[in-house]
C-alpha cells in the first residue's frame, strides 16, 4: 500500500473520504492528513515515503511548511498535486474575518455600533435591502478575483463549476466549508490527473456529507438579489443542531453581541441545547 500525504485545512478530510470511495484509489493508497493551518508538523519520513502528495498552496511566509519547502523534500518519483483551498463569499458578501467573533457580519456590526437596541437593529437589518449600505456586487467581485488568483496556484480548477452551479445548488455551508458536491468536483479533478475515472453518482452518494455542523443562513434580500433558488425568508438552516430561519439566526447574533459574549459558536451551541430558548431578554 502506497502513502498519499495530504497537507490541507478542514477541506482535506472530506476530500480524502471522497477519494477513498474510488475503488482504484482505495486499492493503491492509504491517506495521511496533516493539517496546515494549525502548523501541524509533518511526520518524520512521510514526505520521503509518500508516492502522492496532495497539498493546498502555501507561500514562503509559511517557512518550512511552505509548498516549495515541502515539495523539495519529496522523493523524486513522487507525484505532487496542488489541490484548491476553496473559499466563497458570494452567498455572504457581508461576512468578515473580524477577530473575536465568528461569522461577523459587517452590516449587523455597523448597526450595533450606532448604539441601537436589539429590536431597532433587527428591524433595519431584516427589513432594509443591504445594498443600501454596501456595494454587494463589488464585495463579491473582489472576493472572487482573489479566488481567481489563488486558483492559479492549484492544479485542480473549481471556480467555473462553482459559478455555473451556485444559483441552483448551495455549494458552501460557510465561506470556507464547501459541500460534498463541490468537494466531489475537486476529487474528480485529482482522479483525472491520476488517470482514473471519475466517481460515480452512487459512490458520491455513499460518502457522508461533512463540514455540515453549521449551514450559515443567507440574508433573504441577498438571496433574491443573486437569484438563489434554495434560500428565502422561510428557509430553515441547520445551525449546530438547531434548525432556524435567517431572522432567528440574526436574533441570536444580536443578542450574543449585546450580552457581551465573544464566543458566538459556543452561544449557538448553548441555544441549540435549549431548543433555541433565549436565556436573557436584551431587547428592552
PDB file of C-alpha atoms in Angstrom:
ATOM      1  CA  UNK A   1       0.000   0.000   0.000  1.00  0.00           C
ATOM      2  CA  UNK A   2       1.409   3.383  -1.030  1.00  0.00           C
ATOM      3  CA  UNK A   3       1.202   6.546   1.051  1.00  0.00           C
ATOM      4  CA  UNK A   4      -0.788   9.584  -0.039  1.00  0.00           C
ATOM      5  CA  UNK A   5       0.175  12.553   2.125  1.00  0.00           C
ATOM      6  CA  UNK A   6      -2.435  15.314   2.282  1.00  0.00           C
ATOM      7  CA  UNK A   7      -1.417  18.765   3.549  1.00  0.00           C
ATOM      8  CA  UNK A   8      -4.640  20.743   3.819  1.00  0.00           C
ATOM      9  CA  UNK A   9      -7.123  22.583   6.002  1.00  0.00           C
ATOM     10  CA  UNK A  10     -10.566  21.372   7.086  1.00  0.00           C
ATOM     11  CA  UNK A  11     -11.356  20.520   3.467  1.00  0.00           C
ATOM     12  CA  UNK A  12      -8.741  17.771   3.467  1.00  0.00           C
ATOM     13  CA  UNK A  13     -10.662  15.163   5.447  1.00  0.00           C
ATOM     14  CA  UNK A  14     -13.841  15.173   3.326  1.00  0.00           C
ATOM     15  CA  UNK A  15     -11.724  15.217   0.166  1.00  0.00           C
ATOM     16  CA  UNK A  16      -9.924  12.107   1.399  1.00  0.00           C
ATOM     17  CA  UNK A  17     -13.272  10.454   2.096  1.00  0.00           C
ATOM     18  CA  UNK A  18     -14.343  11.000  -1.484  1.00  0.00           C
ATOM     19  CA  UNK A  19     -11.035   9.827  -2.961  1.00  0.00           C
ATOM     20  CA  UNK A  20     -11.163   6.679  -0.853  1.00  0.00           C
ATOM     21  CA  UNK A  21     -14.629   5.946  -2.254  1.00  0.00           C
ATOM     22  CA  UNK A  22     -12.963   5.283  -5.604  1.00  0.00           C
ATOM     23  CA  UNK A  23     -12.016   1.573  -5.662  1.00  0.00           C
ATOM     24  CA  UNK A  24      -8.826   2.052  -7.674  1.00  0.00           C
ATOM     25  CA  UNK A  25      -7.584   4.877  -5.476  1.00  0.00           C
ATOM     26  CA  UNK A  26      -8.533   2.922  -2.347  1.00  0.00           C
ATOM     27  CA  UNK A  27      -6.674  -0.148  -3.573  1.00  0.00           C
ATOM     28  CA  UNK A  28      -3.442   1.751  -4.148  1.00  0.00           C
ATOM     29  CA  UNK A  29      -3.158   4.429  -1.453  1.00  0.00           C
ATOM     30  CA  UNK A  30      -3.660   4.973   2.236  1.00  0.00           C
ATOM     31  CA  UNK A  31      -4.002   8.617   3.204  1.00  0.00           C
ATOM     32  CA  UNK A  32      -2.354  10.613   5.965  1.00  0.00           C
ATOM     33  CA  UNK A  33      -3.758  14.076   6.660  1.00  0.00           C
ATOM     34  CA  UNK A  34      -1.526  16.801   8.084  1.00  0.00           C
ATOM     35  CA  UNK A  35      -3.473  19.945   8.977  1.00  0.00           C
ATOM     36  CA  UNK A  36      -1.808  23.013   7.529  1.00  0.00           C
ATOM     37  CA  UNK A  37      -3.484  25.972   9.259  1.00  0.00           C
ATOM     38  CA  UNK A  38      -2.570  24.651  12.718  1.00  0.00           C
ATOM     39  CA  UNK A  39       1.050  24.307  11.570  1.00  0.00           C
ATOM     40  CA  UNK A  40       0.960  20.618  12.421  1.00  0.00           C
ATOM     41  CA  UNK A  41       4.386  19.076  11.939  1.00  0.00           C
ATOM     42  CA  UNK A  42       4.777  16.673   9.046  1.00  0.00           C
ATOM     43  CA  UNK A  43       5.726  13.262  10.498  1.00  0.00           C
ATOM     44  CA  UNK A  44       9.347  12.307  10.060  1.00  0.00           C
ATOM     45  CA  UNK A  45       9.895  10.450   6.812  1.00  0.00           C
ATOM     46  CA  UNK A  46       6.358  10.995   5.471  1.00  0.00           C
ATOM     47  CA  UNK A  47       7.435  13.272   2.634  1.00  0.00           C
ATOM     48  CA  UNK A  48      10.180  10.912   1.531  1.00  0.00           C
ATOM     49  CA  UNK A  49       7.893   7.882   1.799  1.00  0.00           C
ATOM     50  CA  UNK A  50       4.780   9.140   0.019  1.00  0.00           C
ATOM     51  CA  UNK A  51       4.197   8.489  -3.651  1.00  0.00           C
ATOM     52  CA  UNK A  52       1.392  11.048  -3.866  1.00  0.00           C
ATOM     53  CA  UNK A  53       1.418  14.468  -2.203  1.00  0.00           C
ATOM     54  CA  UNK A  54      -1.803  16.475  -2.250  1.00  0.00           C
ATOM     55  CA  UNK A  55      -1.378  19.966  -0.875  1.00  0.00           C
ATOM     56  CA  UNK A  56      -3.022  23.370  -0.731  1.00  0.00           C
ATOM     57  CA  UNK A  57      -0.574  26.028  -1.828  1.00  0.00           C
ATOM     58  CA  UNK A  58       1.206  27.842   0.984  1.00  0.00           C
ATOM     59  CA  UNK A  59       3.543  30.733   0.237  1.00  0.00           C
ATOM     60  CA  UNK A  60       7.065  31.393   1.519  1.00  0.00           C
ATOM     61  CA  UNK A  61       5.742  33.064   4.683  1.00  0.00           C
ATOM     62  CA  UNK A  62       4.978  29.551   5.957  1.00  0.00           C
ATOM     63  CA  UNK A  63       8.682  28.757   6.149  1.00  0.00           C
ATOM     64  CA  UNK A  64       9.420  25.039   6.343  1.00  0.00           C
ATOM     65  CA  UNK A  65       5.704  24.314   5.802  1.00  0.00           C
ATOM     66  CA  UNK A  66       5.546  26.278   2.555  1.00  0.00           C
ATOM     67  CA  UNK A  67       4.649  24.304  -0.539  1.00  0.00           C
ATOM     68  CA  UNK A  68       8.062  24.940  -2.077  1.00  0.00           C
ATOM     69  CA  UNK A  69       9.858  23.666   1.022  1.00  0.00           C
ATOM     70  CA  UNK A  70       7.683  20.571   1.362  1.00  0.00           C
ATOM     71  CA  UNK A  71       7.877  19.615  -2.305  1.00  0.00           C
ATOM     72  CA  UNK A  72      11.667  19.899  -2.158  1.00  0.00           C
ATOM     73  CA  UNK A  73      11.680  17.077   0.403  1.00  0.00           C
ATOM     74  CA  UNK A  74       9.665  14.649  -1.729  1.00  0.00           C
ATOM     75  CA  UNK A  75      11.107  11.552  -3.311  1.00  0.00           C
ATOM     76  CA  UNK A  76      11.880  12.473  -6.946  1.00  0.00           C
ATOM     77  CA  UNK A  77       9.470   9.790  -8.143  1.00  0.00           C
ATOM     78  CA  UNK A  78       6.555  11.114  -6.065  1.00  0.00           C
ATOM     79  CA  UNK A  79       3.618  12.878  -7.700  1.00  0.00           C
ATOM     80  CA  UNK A  80       2.647  16.275  -6.259  1.00  0.00           C
ATOM     81  CA  UNK A  81      -0.784  17.764  -6.920  1.00  0.00           C
ATOM     82  CA  UNK A  82      -1.837  21.206  -5.705  1.00  0.00           C
ATOM     83  CA  UNK A  83      -5.464  20.998  -4.604  1.00  0.00           C
ATOM     84  CA  UNK A  84      -7.786  24.000  -4.218  1.00  0.00           C
ATOM     85  CA  UNK A  85      -8.325  25.897  -1.000  1.00  0.00           C
ATOM     86  CA  UNK A  86     -11.952  26.784  -1.649  1.00  0.00           C
ATOM     87  CA  UNK A  87     -13.483  30.000  -0.315  1.00  0.00           C
ATOM     88  CA  UNK A  88     -16.639  31.817  -1.412  1.00  0.00           C
ATOM     89  CA  UNK A  89     -18.340  34.985  -0.176  1.00  0.00           C
ATOM     90  CA  UNK A  90     -20.977  35.038  -2.904  1.00  0.00           C
ATOM     91  CA  UNK A  91     -23.730  33.900  -0.538  1.00  0.00           C
ATOM     92  CA  UNK A  92     -22.423  36.040   2.333  1.00  0.00           C
ATOM     93  CA  UNK A  93     -20.821  39.213   0.892  1.00  0.00           C
ATOM     94  CA  UNK A  94     -21.160  40.919   4.298  1.00  0.00           C
ATOM     95  CA  UNK A  95     -19.097  38.251   6.049  1.00  0.00           C
ATOM     96  CA  UNK A  96     -15.869  39.499   7.548  1.00  0.00           C
ATOM     97  CA  UNK A  97     -12.996  37.843   9.371  1.00  0.00           C
ATOM     98  CA  UNK A  98     -13.181  40.318  12.236  1.00  0.00           C
ATOM     99  CA  UNK A  99     -11.357  38.969  15.301  1.00  0.00           C
ATOM    100  CA  UNK A 100     -13.073  37.727  18.454  1.00  0.00           C
ATOM    101  CA  UNK A 101     -16.438  36.894  16.865  1.00  0.00           C
ATOM    102  CA  UNK A 102     -17.109  34.089  14.397  1.00  0.00           C
ATOM    103  CA  UNK A 103     -19.278  34.744  11.333  1.00  0.00           C
ATOM    104  CA  UNK A 104     -19.045  38.515  11.793  1.00  0.00           C
ATOM    105  CA  UNK A 105     -21.463  40.484   9.620  1.00  0.00           C
ATOM    106  CA  UNK A 106     -20.449  43.989   8.532  1.00  0.00           C
ATOM    107  CA  UNK A 107     -23.980  45.382   8.407  1.00  0.00           C
ATOM    108  CA  UNK A 108     -25.098  43.984  11.743  1.00  0.00           C
ATOM    109  CA  UNK A 109     -21.925  45.225  13.389  1.00  0.00           C
ATOM    110  CA  UNK A 110     -22.345  48.676  11.831  1.00  0.00           C
ATOM    111  CA  UNK A 111     -25.922  48.914  13.096  1.00  0.00           C
ATOM    112  CA  UNK A 112     -24.953  47.785  16.579  1.00  0.00           C
ATOM    113  CA  UNK A 113     -22.119  50.311  16.612  1.00  0.00           C
ATOM    114  CA  UNK A 114     -24.751  53.050  16.387  1.00  0.00           C
ATOM    115  CA  UNK A 115     -25.971  52.088  19.831  1.00  0.00           C
ATOM    116  CA  UNK A 116     -29.306  50.809  18.553  1.00  0.00           C
ATOM    117  CA  UNK A 117     -31.411  48.410  20.581  1.00  0.00           C
ATOM    118  CA  UNK A 118     -31.791  44.801  19.524  1.00  0.00           C
ATOM    119  CA  UNK A 119     -35.272  45.478  18.170  1.00  0.00           C
ATOM    120  CA  UNK A 120     -34.124  48.524  16.195  1.00  0.00           C
ATOM    121  CA  UNK A 121     -31.079  46.703  14.839  1.00  0.00           C
ATOM    122  CA  UNK A 122     -33.083  43.698  13.706  1.00  0.00           C
ATOM    123  CA  UNK A 123     -35.812  45.860  12.191  1.00  0.00           C
ATOM    124  CA  UNK A 124     -33.303  47.685   9.999  1.00  0.00           C
ATOM    125  CA  UNK A 125     -31.272  44.585   9.218  1.00  0.00           C
ATOM    126  CA  UNK A 126     -34.188  42.387   8.195  1.00  0.00           C
ATOM    127  CA  UNK A 127     -36.430  44.961   6.506  1.00  0.00           C
ATOM    128  CA  UNK A 128     -33.884  47.046   4.601  1.00  0.00           C
ATOM    129  CA  UNK A 129     -32.017  45.962   1.487  1.00  0.00           C
ATOM    130  CA  UNK A 130     -28.330  45.600   2.486  1.00  0.00           C
ATOM    131  CA  UNK A 131     -27.451  47.102  -0.900  1.00  0.00           C
ATOM    132  CA  UNK A 132     -28.468  50.482   0.552  1.00  0.00           C
ATOM    133  CA  UNK A 133     -25.488  50.302   2.882  1.00  0.00           C
ATOM    134  CA  UNK A 134     -22.864  48.318   0.955  1.00  0.00           C
ATOM    135  CA  UNK A 135     -21.893  47.690  -2.653  1.00  0.00           C
ATOM    136  CA  UNK A 136     -22.655  43.982  -2.521  1.00  0.00           C
ATOM    137  CA  UNK A 137     -21.599  43.308  -6.091  1.00  0.00           C
ATOM    138  CA  UNK A 138     -18.191  44.889  -5.545  1.00  0.00           C
ATOM    139  CA  UNK A 139     -17.668  42.916  -2.346  1.00  0.00           C
ATOM    140  CA  UNK A 140     -18.491  39.642  -4.097  1.00  0.00           C
ATOM    141  CA  UNK A 141     -16.381  40.515  -7.137  1.00  0.00           C
ATOM    142  CA  UNK A 142     -13.346  41.432  -5.048  1.00  0.00           C
ATOM    143  CA  UNK A 143     -13.554  38.110  -3.234  1.00  0.00           C
ATOM    144  CA  UNK A 144     -13.950  36.212  -6.499  1.00  0.00           C
ATOM    145  CA  UNK A 145     -10.969  37.998  -8.050  1.00  0.00           C
ATOM    146  CA  UNK A 146      -8.871  36.929  -5.069  1.00  0.00           C
ATOM    147  CA  UNK A 147     -10.016  33.339  -5.541  1.00  0.00           C
ATOM    148  CA  UNK A 148      -9.064  33.509  -9.223  1.00  0.00           C
ATOM    149  CA  UNK A 149      -5.532  34.440  -8.230  1.00  0.00           C
ATOM    150  CA  UNK A 150      -5.443  31.557  -5.736  1.00  0.00           C
ATOM    151  CA  UNK A 151      -6.758  29.119  -8.323  1.00  0.00           C
ATOM    152  CA  UNK A 152      -3.703  29.802 -10.456  1.00  0.00           C
ATOM    153  CA  UNK A 153      -1.676  28.030  -7.740  1.00  0.00           C
ATOM    154  CA  UNK A 154      -3.875  24.915  -7.955  1.00  0.00           C
ATOM    155  CA  UNK A 155      -3.752  22.002 -10.375  1.00  0.00           C
ATOM    156  CA  UNK A 156      -7.493  21.452  -9.891  1.00  0.00           C
ATOM    157  CA  UNK A 157      -9.761  24.307 -11.035  1.00  0.00           C
ATOM    158  CA  UNK A 158     -13.168  24.700  -9.429  1.00  0.00           C
ATOM    159  CA  UNK A 159     -14.405  28.268  -9.880  1.00  0.00           C
ATOM    160  CA  UNK A 160     -16.046  27.758 -13.272  1.00  0.00           C
ATOM    161  CA  UNK A 161     -18.029  24.849 -11.848  1.00  0.00           C
ATOM    162  CA  UNK A 162     -18.970  26.925  -8.813  1.00  0.00           C
ATOM    163  CA  UNK A 163     -20.124  29.882 -10.873  1.00  0.00           C
ATOM    164  CA  UNK A 164     -22.184  27.658 -13.155  1.00  0.00           C
ATOM    165  CA  UNK A 165     -23.957  25.913 -10.267  1.00  0.00           C
ATOM    166  CA  UNK A 166     -24.062  28.499  -7.474  1.00  0.00           C
ATOM    167  CA  UNK A 167     -27.664  29.601  -8.014  1.00  0.00           C
ATOM    168  CA  UNK A 168     -29.249  26.171  -8.351  1.00  0.00           C
ATOM    169  CA  UNK A 169     -27.365  24.350  -5.614  1.00  0.00           C
ATOM    170  CA  UNK A 170     -25.950  25.650  -2.332  1.00  0.00           C
ATOM    171  CA  UNK A 171     -22.298  24.716  -2.720  1.00  0.00           C
ATOM    172  CA  UNK A 172     -20.956  26.053   0.589  1.00  0.00           C
ATOM    173  CA  UNK A 173     -22.070  25.672   4.202  1.00  0.00           C
ATOM    174  CA  UNK A 174     -19.920  28.660   5.222  1.00  0.00           C
ATOM    175  CA  UNK A 175     -17.392  30.786   3.362  1.00  0.00           C
ATOM    176  CA  UNK A 176     -14.698  28.092   3.643  1.00  0.00           C
ATOM    177  CA  UNK A 177     -16.742  24.919   4.133  1.00  0.00           C
ATOM    178  CA  UNK A 178     -17.726  23.553   0.711  1.00  0.00           C
ATOM    179  CA  UNK A 179     -20.485  20.994   0.426  1.00  0.00           C
ATOM    180  CA  UNK A 180     -19.950  17.498  -0.896  1.00  0.00           C
ATOM    181  CA  UNK A 181     -20.987  18.385  -4.448  1.00  0.00           C
ATOM    182  CA  UNK A 182     -18.117  20.836  -4.824  1.00  0.00           C
ATOM    183  CA  UNK A 183     -15.654  18.608  -2.981  1.00  0.00           C
ATOM    184  CA  UNK A 184     -16.599  15.752  -5.310  1.00  0.00           C
ATOM    185  CA  UNK A 185     -15.790  18.008  -8.256  1.00  0.00           C
ATOM    186  CA  UNK A 186     -12.351  18.626  -6.733  1.00  0.00           C
ATOM    187  CA  UNK A 187     -11.879  14.915  -6.034  1.00  0.00           C
ATOM    188  CA  UNK A 188     -12.712  14.103  -9.642  1.00  0.00           C
ATOM    189  CA  UNK A 189     -10.120  16.653 -10.724  1.00  0.00           C
ATOM    190  CA  UNK A 190      -7.481  14.822  -8.690  1.00  0.00           C
ATOM    191  CA  UNK A 191      -8.604  11.453 -10.042  1.00  0.00           C
ATOM    192  CA  UNK A 192      -8.406  12.745 -13.607  1.00  0.00           C
ATOM    193  CA  UNK A 193      -4.819  13.902 -13.089  1.00  0.00           C
ATOM    194  CA  UNK A 194      -4.016  10.410 -11.834  1.00  0.00           C
ATOM    195  CA  UNK A 195      -5.547   8.828 -14.932  1.00  0.00           C
ATOM    196  CA  UNK A 196      -8.525   7.403 -13.031  1.00  0.00           C
ATOM    197  CA  UNK A 197     -12.200   7.520 -13.909  1.00  0.00           C
ATOM    198  CA  UNK A 198     -14.460   9.984 -12.081  1.00  0.00           C
ATOM    199  CA  UNK A 199     -16.515   8.961  -9.096  1.00  0.00           C
ATOM    200  CA  UNK A 200     -19.925   7.586  -9.965  1.00  0.00           C
ATOM    201  CA  UNK A 201     -23.055   9.225  -8.537  1.00  0.00           C
ATOM    202  CA  UNK A 202     -23.553   6.127  -6.387  1.00  0.00           C
ATOM    203  CA  UNK A 203     -20.036   6.328  -4.952  1.00  0.00           C
ATOM    204  CA  UNK A 204     -20.525  10.003  -4.120  1.00  0.00           C
ATOM    205  CA  UNK A 205     -23.908   9.327  -2.527  1.00  0.00           C
ATOM    206  CA  UNK A 206     -22.364   6.734  -0.208  1.00  0.00           C
ATOM    207  CA  UNK A 207     -19.932   9.280   1.238  1.00  0.00           C
ATOM    208  CA  UNK A 208     -21.462  11.233   4.147  1.00  0.00           C
ATOM    209  CA  UNK A 209     -21.719  14.992   3.994  1.00  0.00           C
ATOM    210  CA  UNK A 210     -19.100  16.622   6.199  1.00  0.00           C
ATOM    211  CA  UNK A 211     -18.398  20.177   7.347  1.00  0.00           C
ATOM    212  CA  UNK A 212     -22.152  20.493   7.896  1.00  0.00           C
ATOM    213  CA  UNK A 213     -22.238  21.393  11.584  1.00  0.00           C
ATOM    214  CA  UNK A 214     -23.474  24.812  10.564  1.00  0.00           C
ATOM    215  CA  UNK A 215     -25.170  25.897   7.376  1.00  0.00           C
ATOM    216  CA  UNK A 216     -24.670  29.640   7.669  1.00  0.00           C
ATOM    217  CA  UNK A 217     -28.022  31.333   6.983  1.00  0.00           C
ATOM    218  CA  UNK A 218     -28.253  33.581   3.925  1.00  0.00           C
ATOM    219  CA  UNK A 219     -29.885  37.010   4.033  1.00  0.00           C
ATOM    220  CA  UNK A 220     -33.139  36.696   2.031  1.00  0.00           C
ATOM    221  CA  UNK A 221     -32.540  40.032   0.289  1.00  0.00           C
ATOM    222  CA  UNK A 222     -29.123  38.859  -0.865  1.00  0.00           C
ATOM    223  CA  UNK A 223     -30.603  35.524  -1.970  1.00  0.00           C
ATOM    224  CA  UNK A 224     -33.237  37.351  -4.019  1.00  0.00           C
ATOM    225  CA  UNK A 225     -30.661  39.712  -5.487  1.00  0.00           C
ATOM    226  CA  UNK A 226     -28.472  36.802  -6.594  1.00  0.00           C
ATOM    227  CA  UNK A 227     -31.379  34.630  -7.735  1.00  0.00           C
ATOM    228  CA  UNK A 228     -30.638  31.768  -5.347  1.00  0.00           C
ATOM    229  CA  UNK A 229     -33.225  29.035  -5.790  1.00  0.00           C
ATOM    230  CA  UNK A 230     -32.560  27.438  -2.407  1.00  0.00           C
ATOM    231  CA  UNK A 231     -32.699  30.390   0.002  1.00  0.00           C
ATOM    232  CA  UNK A 232     -35.528  32.618   1.161  1.00  0.00           C
ATOM    233  CA  UNK A 233     -37.272  34.122   4.163  1.00  0.00           C
ATOM    234  CA  UNK A 234     -38.729  30.805   5.337  1.00  0.00           C
ATOM    235  CA  UNK A 235     -35.703  28.630   4.589  1.00  0.00           C
ATOM    236  CA  UNK A 236     -34.521  26.775   7.673  1.00  0.00           C
ATOM    237  CA  UNK A 237     -30.811  26.186   8.175  1.00  0.00           C
ATOM    238  CA  UNK A 238     -29.130  23.639  10.431  1.00  0.00           C
ATOM    239  CA  UNK A 239     -27.057  25.598  12.957  1.00  0.00           C
ATOM    240  CA  UNK A 240     -25.204  23.440  15.487  1.00  0.00           C
ATOM    241  CA  UNK A 241     -28.120  21.061  15.918  1.00  0.00           C
ATOM    242  CA  UNK A 242     -30.940  23.613  15.745  1.00  0.00           C
ATOM    243  CA  UNK A 243     -32.990  24.457  12.652  1.00  0.00           C
ATOM    244  CA  UNK A 244     -33.581  28.191  12.293  1.00  0.00           C
ATOM    245  CA  UNK A 245     -34.529  30.846   9.775  1.00  0.00           C
ATOM    246  CA  UNK A 246     -32.236  33.702   8.873  1.00  0.00           C
ATOM    247  CA  UNK A 247     -34.247  36.044  11.112  1.00  0.00           C
ATOM    248  CA  UNK A 248     -33.874  33.679  14.068  1.00  0.00           C
ATOM    249  CA  UNK A 249     -30.144  33.391  13.425  1.00  0.00           C
ATOM    250  CA  UNK A 250     -29.799  37.188  13.244  1.00  0.00           C
ATOM    251  CA  UNK A 251     -31.653  37.468  16.547  1.00  0.00           C
ATOM    252  CA  UNK A 252     -29.143  35.133  18.188  1.00  0.00           C
ATOM    253  CA  UNK A 253     -26.288  37.152  16.691  1.00  0.00           C
ATOM    254  CA  UNK A 254     -27.599  40.432  18.081  1.00  0.00           C
ATOM    255  CA  UNK A 255     -28.431  39.012  21.490  1.00  0.00           C
ATOM    256  CA  UNK A 256     -24.991  37.440  21.794  1.00  0.00           C
ATOM    257  CA  UNK A 257     -23.324  40.738  20.879  1.00  0.00           C
ATOM    258  CA  UNK A 258     -25.419  42.767  23.326  1.00  0.00           C
ATOM    259  CA  UNK A 259     -24.710  40.294  26.108  1.00  0.00           C
ATOM    260  CA  UNK A 260     -21.009  40.991  25.561  1.00  0.00           C
ATOM    261  CA  UNK A 261     -20.258  37.395  24.621  1.00  0.00           C
ATOM    262  CA  UNK A 262     -17.450  36.780  22.142  1.00  0.00           C
ATOM    263  CA  UNK A 263     -17.848  33.015  21.746  1.00  0.00           C
ATOM    264  CA  UNK A 264     -20.670  33.063  19.217  1.00  0.00           C
ATOM    265  CA  UNK A 265     -20.209  29.411  18.325  1.00  0.00           C
ATOM    266  CA  UNK A 266     -20.466  28.462  21.987  1.00  0.00           C
ATOM    267  CA  UNK A 267     -23.550  30.659  22.296  1.00  0.00           C
ATOM    268  CA  UNK A 268     -25.204  28.971  19.306  1.00  0.00           C
ATOM    269  CA  UNK A 269     -24.402  25.543  20.724  1.00  0.00           C
ATOM    270  CA  UNK A 270     -25.974  26.590  24.021  1.00  0.00           C
ATOM    271  CA  UNK A 271     -29.073  27.841  22.237  1.00  0.00           C
ATOM    272  CA  UNK A 272     -29.334  24.593  20.292  1.00  0.00           C
ATOM    273  CA  UNK A 273     -29.125  22.622  23.529  1.00  0.00           C
ATOM    274  CA  UNK A 274     -32.000  24.664  24.924  1.00  0.00           C
ATOM    275  CA  UNK A 275     -34.105  24.341  21.822  1.00  0.00           C
ATOM    276  CA  UNK A 276     -33.392  27.924  20.845  1.00  0.00           C
ATOM    277  CA  UNK A 277     -34.741  29.369  24.099  1.00  0.00           C
ATOM    278  CA  UNK A 278     -33.320  32.795  24.894  1.00  0.00           C
ATOM    279  CA  UNK A 279     -31.682  32.903  28.322  1.00  0.00           C
ATOM    280  CA  UNK A 280     -31.807  36.682  28.746  1.00  0.00           C
ATOM    281  CA  UNK A 281     -34.054  39.402  27.361  1.00  0.00           C
ATOM    282  CA  UNK A 282     -31.883  42.153  25.936  1.00  0.00           C
ATOM    283  CA  UNK A 283     -34.486  43.741  23.678  1.00  0.00           C
ATOM    284  CA  UNK A 284     -35.795  46.197  26.271  1.00  0.00           C
TER     285      UNK A 284
END
